[in-house]
XYZ file of C-alpha atoms in Angstrom:
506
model
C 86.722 111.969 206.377
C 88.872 113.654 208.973
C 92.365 112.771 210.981
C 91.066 110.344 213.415
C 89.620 107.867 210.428
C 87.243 107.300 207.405
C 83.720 109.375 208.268
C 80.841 106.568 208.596
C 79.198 105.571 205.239
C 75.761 105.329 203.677
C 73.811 102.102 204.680
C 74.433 99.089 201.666
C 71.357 97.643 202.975
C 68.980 99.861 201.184
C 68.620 99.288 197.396
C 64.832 100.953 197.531
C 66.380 104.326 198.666
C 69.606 104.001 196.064
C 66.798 103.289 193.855
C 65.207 105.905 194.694
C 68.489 108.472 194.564
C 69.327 106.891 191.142
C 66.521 108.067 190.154
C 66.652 111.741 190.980
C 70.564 112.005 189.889
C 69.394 110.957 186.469
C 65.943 112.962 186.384
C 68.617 115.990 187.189
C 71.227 114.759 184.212
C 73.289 113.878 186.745
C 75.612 112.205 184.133
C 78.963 112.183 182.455
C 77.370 113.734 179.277
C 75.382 116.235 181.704
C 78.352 117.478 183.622
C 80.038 117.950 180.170
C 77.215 120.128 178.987
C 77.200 122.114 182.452
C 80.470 122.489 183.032
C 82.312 122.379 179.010
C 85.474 120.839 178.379
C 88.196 122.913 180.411
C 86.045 122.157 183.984
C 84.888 118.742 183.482
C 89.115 117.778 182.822
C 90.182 119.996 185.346
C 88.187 117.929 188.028
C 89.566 114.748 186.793
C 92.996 116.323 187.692
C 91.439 117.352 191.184
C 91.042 120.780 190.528
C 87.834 122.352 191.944
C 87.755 126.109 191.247
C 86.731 125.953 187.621
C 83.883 123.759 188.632
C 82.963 125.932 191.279
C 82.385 129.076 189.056
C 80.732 126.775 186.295
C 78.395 126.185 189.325
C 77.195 129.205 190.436
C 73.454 129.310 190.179
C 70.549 126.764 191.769
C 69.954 124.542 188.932
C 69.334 120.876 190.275
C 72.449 119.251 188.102
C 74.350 122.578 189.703
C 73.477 121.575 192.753
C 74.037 118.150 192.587
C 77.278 118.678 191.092
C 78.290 121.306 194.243
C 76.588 118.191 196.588
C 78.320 115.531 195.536
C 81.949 116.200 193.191
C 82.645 119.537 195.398
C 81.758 118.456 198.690
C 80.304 122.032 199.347
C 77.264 122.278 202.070
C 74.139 122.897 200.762
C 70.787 124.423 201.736
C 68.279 121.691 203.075
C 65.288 123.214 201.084
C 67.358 123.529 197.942
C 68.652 119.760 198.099
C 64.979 118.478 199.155
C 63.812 120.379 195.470
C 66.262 117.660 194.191
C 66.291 114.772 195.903
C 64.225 112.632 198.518
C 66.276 114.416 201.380
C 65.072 112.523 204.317
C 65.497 109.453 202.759
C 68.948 110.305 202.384
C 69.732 111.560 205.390
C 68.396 108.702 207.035
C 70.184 105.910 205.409
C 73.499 107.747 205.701
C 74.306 109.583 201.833
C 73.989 112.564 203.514
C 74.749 114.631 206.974
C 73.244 117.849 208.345
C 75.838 120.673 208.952
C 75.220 123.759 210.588
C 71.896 124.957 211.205
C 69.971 124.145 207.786
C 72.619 122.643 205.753
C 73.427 119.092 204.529
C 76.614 118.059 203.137
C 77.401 114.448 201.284
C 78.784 111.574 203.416
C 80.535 110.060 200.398
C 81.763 111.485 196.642
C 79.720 110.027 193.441
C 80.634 110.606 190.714
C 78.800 110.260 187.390
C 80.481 107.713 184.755
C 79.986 106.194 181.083
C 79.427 103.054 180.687
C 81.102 101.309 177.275
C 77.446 101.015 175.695
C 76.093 104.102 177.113
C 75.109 103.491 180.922
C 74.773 105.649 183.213
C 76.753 104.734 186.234
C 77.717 106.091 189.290
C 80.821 105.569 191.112
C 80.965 106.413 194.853
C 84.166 106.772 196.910
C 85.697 108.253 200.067
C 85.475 112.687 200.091
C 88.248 113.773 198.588
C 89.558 110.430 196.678
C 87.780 110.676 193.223
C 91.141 110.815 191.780
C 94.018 108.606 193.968
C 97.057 110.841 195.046
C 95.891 114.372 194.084
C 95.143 115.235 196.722
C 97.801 113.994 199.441
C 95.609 110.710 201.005
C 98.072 109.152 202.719
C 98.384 112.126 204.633
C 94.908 111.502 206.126
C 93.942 107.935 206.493
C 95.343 104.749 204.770
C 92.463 103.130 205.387
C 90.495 105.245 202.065
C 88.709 103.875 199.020
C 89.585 105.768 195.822
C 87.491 105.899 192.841
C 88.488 105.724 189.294
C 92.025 107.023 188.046
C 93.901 105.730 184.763
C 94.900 102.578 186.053
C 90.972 101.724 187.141
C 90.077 102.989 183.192
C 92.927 101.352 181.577
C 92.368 97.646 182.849
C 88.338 98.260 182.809
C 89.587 99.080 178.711
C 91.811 95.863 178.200
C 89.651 93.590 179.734
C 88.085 90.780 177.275
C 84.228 91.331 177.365
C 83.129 88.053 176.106
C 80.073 86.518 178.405
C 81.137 83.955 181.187
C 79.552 82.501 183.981
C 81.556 84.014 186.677
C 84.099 86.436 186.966
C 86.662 87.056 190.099
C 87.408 90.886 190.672
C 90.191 90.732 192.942
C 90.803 93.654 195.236
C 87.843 95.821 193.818
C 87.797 98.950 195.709
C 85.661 100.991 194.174
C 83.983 98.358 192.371
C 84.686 99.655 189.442
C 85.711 96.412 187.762
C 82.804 94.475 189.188
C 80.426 97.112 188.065
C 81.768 96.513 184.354
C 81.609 92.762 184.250
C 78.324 92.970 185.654
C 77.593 93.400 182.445
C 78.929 89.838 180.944
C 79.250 87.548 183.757
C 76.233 85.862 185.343
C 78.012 85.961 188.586
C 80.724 88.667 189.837
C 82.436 87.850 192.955
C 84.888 90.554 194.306
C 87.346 90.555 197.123
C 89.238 92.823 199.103
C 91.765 93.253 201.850
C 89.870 96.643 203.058
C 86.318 96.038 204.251
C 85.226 99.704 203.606
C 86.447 99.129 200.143
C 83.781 96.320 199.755
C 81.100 98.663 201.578
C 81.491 100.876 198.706
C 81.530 98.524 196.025
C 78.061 97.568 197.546
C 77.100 101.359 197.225
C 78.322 101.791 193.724
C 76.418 98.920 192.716
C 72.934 99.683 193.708
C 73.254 103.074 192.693
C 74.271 101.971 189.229
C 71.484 99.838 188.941
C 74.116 96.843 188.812
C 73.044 93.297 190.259
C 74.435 92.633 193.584
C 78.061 91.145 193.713
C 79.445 88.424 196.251
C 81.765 90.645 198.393
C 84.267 88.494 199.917
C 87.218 90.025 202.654
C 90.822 89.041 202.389
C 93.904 89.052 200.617
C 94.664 88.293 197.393
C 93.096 84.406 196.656
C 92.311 84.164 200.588
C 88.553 84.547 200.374
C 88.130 81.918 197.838
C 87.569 78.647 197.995
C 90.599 76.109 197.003
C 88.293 74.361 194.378
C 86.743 77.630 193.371
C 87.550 78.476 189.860
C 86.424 81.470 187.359
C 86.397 82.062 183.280
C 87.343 85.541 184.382
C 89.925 87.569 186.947
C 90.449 90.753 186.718
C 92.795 92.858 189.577
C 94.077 96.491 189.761
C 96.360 95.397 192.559
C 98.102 97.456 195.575
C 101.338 97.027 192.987
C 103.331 99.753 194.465
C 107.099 99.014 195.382
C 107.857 100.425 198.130
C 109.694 100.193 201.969
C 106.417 98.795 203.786
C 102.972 98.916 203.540
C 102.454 102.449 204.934
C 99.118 102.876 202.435
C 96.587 99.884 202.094
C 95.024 100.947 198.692
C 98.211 101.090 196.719
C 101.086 99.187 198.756
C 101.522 95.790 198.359
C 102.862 95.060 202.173
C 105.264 92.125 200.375
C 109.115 93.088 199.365
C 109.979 93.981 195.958
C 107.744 92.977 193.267
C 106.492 89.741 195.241
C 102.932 90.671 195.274
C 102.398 90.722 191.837
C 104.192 87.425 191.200
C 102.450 86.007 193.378
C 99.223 86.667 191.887
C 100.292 86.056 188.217
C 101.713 82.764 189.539
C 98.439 81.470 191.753
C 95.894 82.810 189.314
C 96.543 79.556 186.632
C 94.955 77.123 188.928
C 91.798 79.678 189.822
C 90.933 79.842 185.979
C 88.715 77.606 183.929
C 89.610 76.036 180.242
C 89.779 79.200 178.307
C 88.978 81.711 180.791
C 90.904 85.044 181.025
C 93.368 86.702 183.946
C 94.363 90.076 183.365
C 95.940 92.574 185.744
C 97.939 95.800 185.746
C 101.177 95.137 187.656
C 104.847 96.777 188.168
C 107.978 94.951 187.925
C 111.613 95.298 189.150
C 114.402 95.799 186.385
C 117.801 93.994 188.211
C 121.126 94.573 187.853
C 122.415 91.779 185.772
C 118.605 89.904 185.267
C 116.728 90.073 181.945
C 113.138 91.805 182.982
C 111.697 89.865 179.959
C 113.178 86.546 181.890
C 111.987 87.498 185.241
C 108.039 87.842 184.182
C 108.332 84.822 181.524
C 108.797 83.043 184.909
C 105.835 84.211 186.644
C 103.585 82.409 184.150
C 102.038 79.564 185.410
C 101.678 76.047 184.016
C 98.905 75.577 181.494
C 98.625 79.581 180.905
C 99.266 81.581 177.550
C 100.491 84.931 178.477
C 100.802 88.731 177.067
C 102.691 90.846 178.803
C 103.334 94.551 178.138
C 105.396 96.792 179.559
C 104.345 99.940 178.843
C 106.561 102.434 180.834
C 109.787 101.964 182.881
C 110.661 104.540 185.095
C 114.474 104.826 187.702
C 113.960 104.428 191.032
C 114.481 108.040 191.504
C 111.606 108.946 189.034
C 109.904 105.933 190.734
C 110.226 107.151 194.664
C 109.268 110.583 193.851
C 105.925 109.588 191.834
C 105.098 107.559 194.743
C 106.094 110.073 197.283
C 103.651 113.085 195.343
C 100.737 110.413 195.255
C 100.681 110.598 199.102
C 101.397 114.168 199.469
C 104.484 113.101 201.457
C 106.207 116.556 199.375
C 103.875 118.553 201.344
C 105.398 117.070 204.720
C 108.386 118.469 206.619
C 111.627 118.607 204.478
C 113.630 116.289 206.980
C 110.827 113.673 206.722
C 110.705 113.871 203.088
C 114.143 113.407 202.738
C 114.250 110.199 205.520
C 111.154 108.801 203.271
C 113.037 109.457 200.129
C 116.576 107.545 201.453
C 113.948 104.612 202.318
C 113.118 104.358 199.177
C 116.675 104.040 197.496
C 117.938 102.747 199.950
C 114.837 99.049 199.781
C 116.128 99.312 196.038
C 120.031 99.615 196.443
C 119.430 96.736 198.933
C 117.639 94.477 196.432
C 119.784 96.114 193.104
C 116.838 97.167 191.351
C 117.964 99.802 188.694
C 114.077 100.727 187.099
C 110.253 99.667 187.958
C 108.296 98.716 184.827
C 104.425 99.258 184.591
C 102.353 97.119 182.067
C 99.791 94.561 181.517
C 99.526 90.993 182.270
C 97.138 88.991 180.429
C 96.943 84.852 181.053
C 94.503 82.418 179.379
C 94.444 79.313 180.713
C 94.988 76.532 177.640
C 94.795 73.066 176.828
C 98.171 73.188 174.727
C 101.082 71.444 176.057
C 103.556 74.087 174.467
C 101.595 77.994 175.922
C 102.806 80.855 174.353
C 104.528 83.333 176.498
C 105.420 87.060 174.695
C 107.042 89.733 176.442
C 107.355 93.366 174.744
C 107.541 96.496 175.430
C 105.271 98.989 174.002
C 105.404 102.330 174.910
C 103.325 103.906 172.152
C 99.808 104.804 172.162
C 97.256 102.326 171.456
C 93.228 102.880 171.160
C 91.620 101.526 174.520
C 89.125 99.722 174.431
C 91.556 96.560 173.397
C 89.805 94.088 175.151
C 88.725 92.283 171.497
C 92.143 93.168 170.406
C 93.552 91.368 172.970
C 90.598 88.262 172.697
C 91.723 88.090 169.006
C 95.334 87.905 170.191
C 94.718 84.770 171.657
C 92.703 83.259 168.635
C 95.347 83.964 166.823
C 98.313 82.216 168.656
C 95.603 79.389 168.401
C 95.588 78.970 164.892
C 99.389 79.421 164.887
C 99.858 76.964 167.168
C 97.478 74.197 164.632
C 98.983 75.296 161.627
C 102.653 74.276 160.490
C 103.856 75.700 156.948
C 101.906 73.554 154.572
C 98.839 74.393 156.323
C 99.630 78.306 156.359
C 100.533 77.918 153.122
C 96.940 76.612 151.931
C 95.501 79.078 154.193
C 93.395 82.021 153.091
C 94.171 85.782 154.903
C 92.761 88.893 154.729
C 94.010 92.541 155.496
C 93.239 93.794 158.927
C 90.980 96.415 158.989
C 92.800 99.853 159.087
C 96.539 98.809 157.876
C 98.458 101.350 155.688
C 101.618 101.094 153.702
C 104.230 103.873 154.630
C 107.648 104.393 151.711
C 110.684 105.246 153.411
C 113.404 106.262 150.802
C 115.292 108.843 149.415
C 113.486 111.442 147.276
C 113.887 110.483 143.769
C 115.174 107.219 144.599
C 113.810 104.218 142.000
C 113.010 102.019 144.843
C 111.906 102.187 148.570
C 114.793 102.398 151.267
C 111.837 100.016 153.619
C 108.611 99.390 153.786
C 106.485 99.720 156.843
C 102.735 98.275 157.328
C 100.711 100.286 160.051
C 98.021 99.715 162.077
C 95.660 102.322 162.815
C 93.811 100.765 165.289
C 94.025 98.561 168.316
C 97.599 98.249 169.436
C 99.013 100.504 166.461
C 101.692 98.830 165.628
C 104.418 99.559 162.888
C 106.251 96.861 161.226
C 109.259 96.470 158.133
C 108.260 94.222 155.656
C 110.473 93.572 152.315
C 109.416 93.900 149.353
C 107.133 90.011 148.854
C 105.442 90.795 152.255
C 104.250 93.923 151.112
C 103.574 92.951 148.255
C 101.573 89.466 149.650
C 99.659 92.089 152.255
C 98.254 93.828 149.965
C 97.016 90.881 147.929
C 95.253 89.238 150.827
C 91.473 89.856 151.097
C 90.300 85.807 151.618
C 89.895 84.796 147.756
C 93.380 83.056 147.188
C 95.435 81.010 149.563
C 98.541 82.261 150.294
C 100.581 79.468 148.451
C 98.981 80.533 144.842
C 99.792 84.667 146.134
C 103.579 83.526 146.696
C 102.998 81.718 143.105
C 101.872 85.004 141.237
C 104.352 87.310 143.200
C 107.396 84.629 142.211
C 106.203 84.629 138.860
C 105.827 88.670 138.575
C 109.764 88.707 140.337
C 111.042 86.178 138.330
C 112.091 84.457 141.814
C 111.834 80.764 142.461
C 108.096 79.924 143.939
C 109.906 77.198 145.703
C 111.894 79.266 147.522
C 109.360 81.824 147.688
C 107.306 79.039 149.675
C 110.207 78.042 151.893
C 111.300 81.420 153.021
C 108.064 83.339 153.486
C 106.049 81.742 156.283
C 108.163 82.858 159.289
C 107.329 86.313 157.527
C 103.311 85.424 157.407
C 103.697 84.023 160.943
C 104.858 87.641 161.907
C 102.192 89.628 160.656
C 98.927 87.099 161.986
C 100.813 87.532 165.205
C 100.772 90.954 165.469
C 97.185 91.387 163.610
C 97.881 93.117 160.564
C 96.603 89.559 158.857
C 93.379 87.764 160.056
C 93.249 84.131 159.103
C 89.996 83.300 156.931
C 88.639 80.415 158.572
């Protein structure tokens, strides 16, 4: 890659010779657990944060995974002969991987980069030279026109996504083709789409040399490249969410004002999804002056969808402009355009009284019910990724909710979730608890303050008794009346199937 554009790319029209390379790279352990052995712990996180020098010691000698590793992640030259030891170098060369340099050098065209699969696949990811990791580096001051690889936000929505097997799934503005690569592995057909067409070159490239099935590689914006009666039991999109003046940088501005671009998504993807099917996208949102943020994303919901939405981080336009403004190296440019970039900034937010961006998720499933359930939260705290079945069972849940009135819960049979303490908060010494808190130790790790019957009925619950005759035996052991009991504790049970610390026996 170099000033005047994007350098050319390896030929997508080839899957014998990224057979062929695929091959070799794994021959060489050319593979996330390989370049952990080679290059230990400190390196191998160092070069997700873009840094290059403790790889390049760890990389010294003539191995073939050092020398792939010097190839391909450090974009260092390398001797013909010593790259033709490794891999079929002609081949290579000839559909476009790599490029001769000086007199008996080659160099790599494009970065791949080794990655886990969730069951143990070894796949590749290729990108642009220099863009393993977006922003690191400075790429907007180079070319807008890159394709990064994978960064948190590619990880974090490839790790929320529900994996159940569908017929088709939709990855919207793939890039990489990171997200296409992963429901390769659950959808009989994966369609992806983006605005960029070198972005869908490389999805191409990453998956042939991941050994993936060929996608359907639409170009366009947003729903553009499909069809108006085209629908999908899956969408997944790590969107150009970025709010900012213009669309300076295609692979992380949206190009519509404010917060539009997301909306818009959220609001058009209802009527692209089958019965049941999933949407599910990482997004940012504005916080107004005098507007409820939970209000303004309860609107974008569309008809017919249940929705989850979490906000996971909120940030002040200040913090906001100056992430944004690192990510494309624009504090490396001259002070005086910093600062005229910078006033932009505040001055597209002043103009449209935003106060904070939020980050989050956005989950819709499209429903038959004629009443969806829309919750909003925020929920800074960590959580254990993958949550994709955390966030499938989400869904059942609000299901059974949604069929079950008080009687019905009442008859109903619960068990524990799996990993759910108790936690005592009281004085020392004192005769009773000042609260009681139920936590979750997996999933979304939540924390909740029960008194002292739901405790008490939580800890009851593994599937034998219904929860009627466990309010029964708990009035009965409080001397309470189980009448009252019965009245007053469903909104309480309600509460903890919603947040999964109970899991209906059905």
């Amino acid at each position: 890659m170099t000033d005047s554009g994007p350098a050319p790319l390896p030929a997508s029209d080839r899957p014998e010779t990224a057979a062929r390379l695929r091959d070799a790279l794994l021959a060489a352990s050319f593979t996330a657990d390989g370049l952990l052995d080679l290059l230990g712990a400190p390196a191998y996180a160092a070069l997700a944060r873009s840094e290059t020098v403790p790889a390049l010691r760890a990389t010294r000698g003539d191995t073939p995974l050092e020398t792939l590793v010097r190839l391909f992640l450090l974009q260092q030259p390398v001797f013909h002969a010593r790259v033709a030891s490794v891999l079929p170098v002609e081949e290579a060369l000839e559909a476009g991987w790599l490029a001769r340099v000086g007199g008996d050098e080659v160099a790599a065209t494009v970065d791949v980069r080794p990655y886990g699969g969730p069951d143990g696949e070894d796949w590749f990811i290729v990108s642009d030279l220099g863009c393993a990791v977006g922003g690191a580096g400075g790429i907007g001051q180079r070319d807008e026109g890159v394709v990064l690889g994978v960064g948190g936000a590619s990880t974090t929505l490839a790790g929320i996504t529900v994996r159940t097997p569908v017929d088709s799934a939709l990855d919207l503005g793939t890039g990489s083709g990171i997200q296409a690569l992963h429901a390769s592995r659950h959808a009989t057909r994966v369609t992806a789409t983006d605005l960029n067409p070198r972005a869908l070159h490389i999805t191409a490239l990453t998956l042939a040399l991941s050994g993936a099935p060929a996608a359907d590689l639409r170009e366009g914006s947003l729903f553009e490249p499909v069809a108006d009666d085209e629908t999908f039991d899956l969408i997944v999109s790590n969107p150009p969410f970025v709010i900012s003046p213009g669309a300076r940088l295609t692979y992380r501005d949206g190009g519509m004002g404010g917060d539009d671009l997301c909306r818009s998504l959220v609001q058009q993807a209802g009527e692209r999804l089958n019965e049941g099917g999933f949407a599910q996208f990482l997004a940012n949102w504005q916080h107004v002056a005098g507007e409820d943020w939970q209000d303004r994303l309860r609107s974008w919901v569309p008809r017919g969808c249940d929705a989850w939405i979490v906000q996971r981080e909120v940030q002040d336009v200040t913090q906001y402009a100056e992430l944004w403004l690192r990510d494309a190296g624009d504090h490396r440019a001259d002070p005086a355009e910093y600062q005229a970039r910078y006033d932009a900034w505040l001055d597209e937010f002043e103009a449209r009284k935003v106060k904070a961006v939020g980050f989050g998720w956005i989950t819709l499933r499209k429903t038959g019910s004629a009443e969806p359930t829309v919750t909003v939260e925020e929920w800074p705290h960590p959580v254990e990724q993958p949550l994709g079945e955390t966030i499938r069972a989400h869904f059942e849940r609000l299901d059974y909710l949604r069929t079950h009135d008080d009687a019905a819960l009442l008859g109903s049979h619960f068990k524990l979730a799996a990993e759910v303490v108790q936690e005592q908060v009281g004085l020392p010494g004192a005769e009773d608890p000042e609260h009681v808190v139920l936590r979750q130790h997996r999933g979304m790790r939540r924390a909740t303050k029960v008194d002292t019957v739901g405790a008490g009925f939580a800890g009851v619950c593994d599937g034998t008794l219904s929860a009627g005759r466990i309010l029964d035996a708990i009035a009965q052991l409080m001397g309470e009346d189980p009448v009252l009991l019965r009245d007053q504790t469903p909104a309480q049970i309600r509460l903890l199937v919603e947040q999964g610390f109970l899991d209906p026996v059905v």
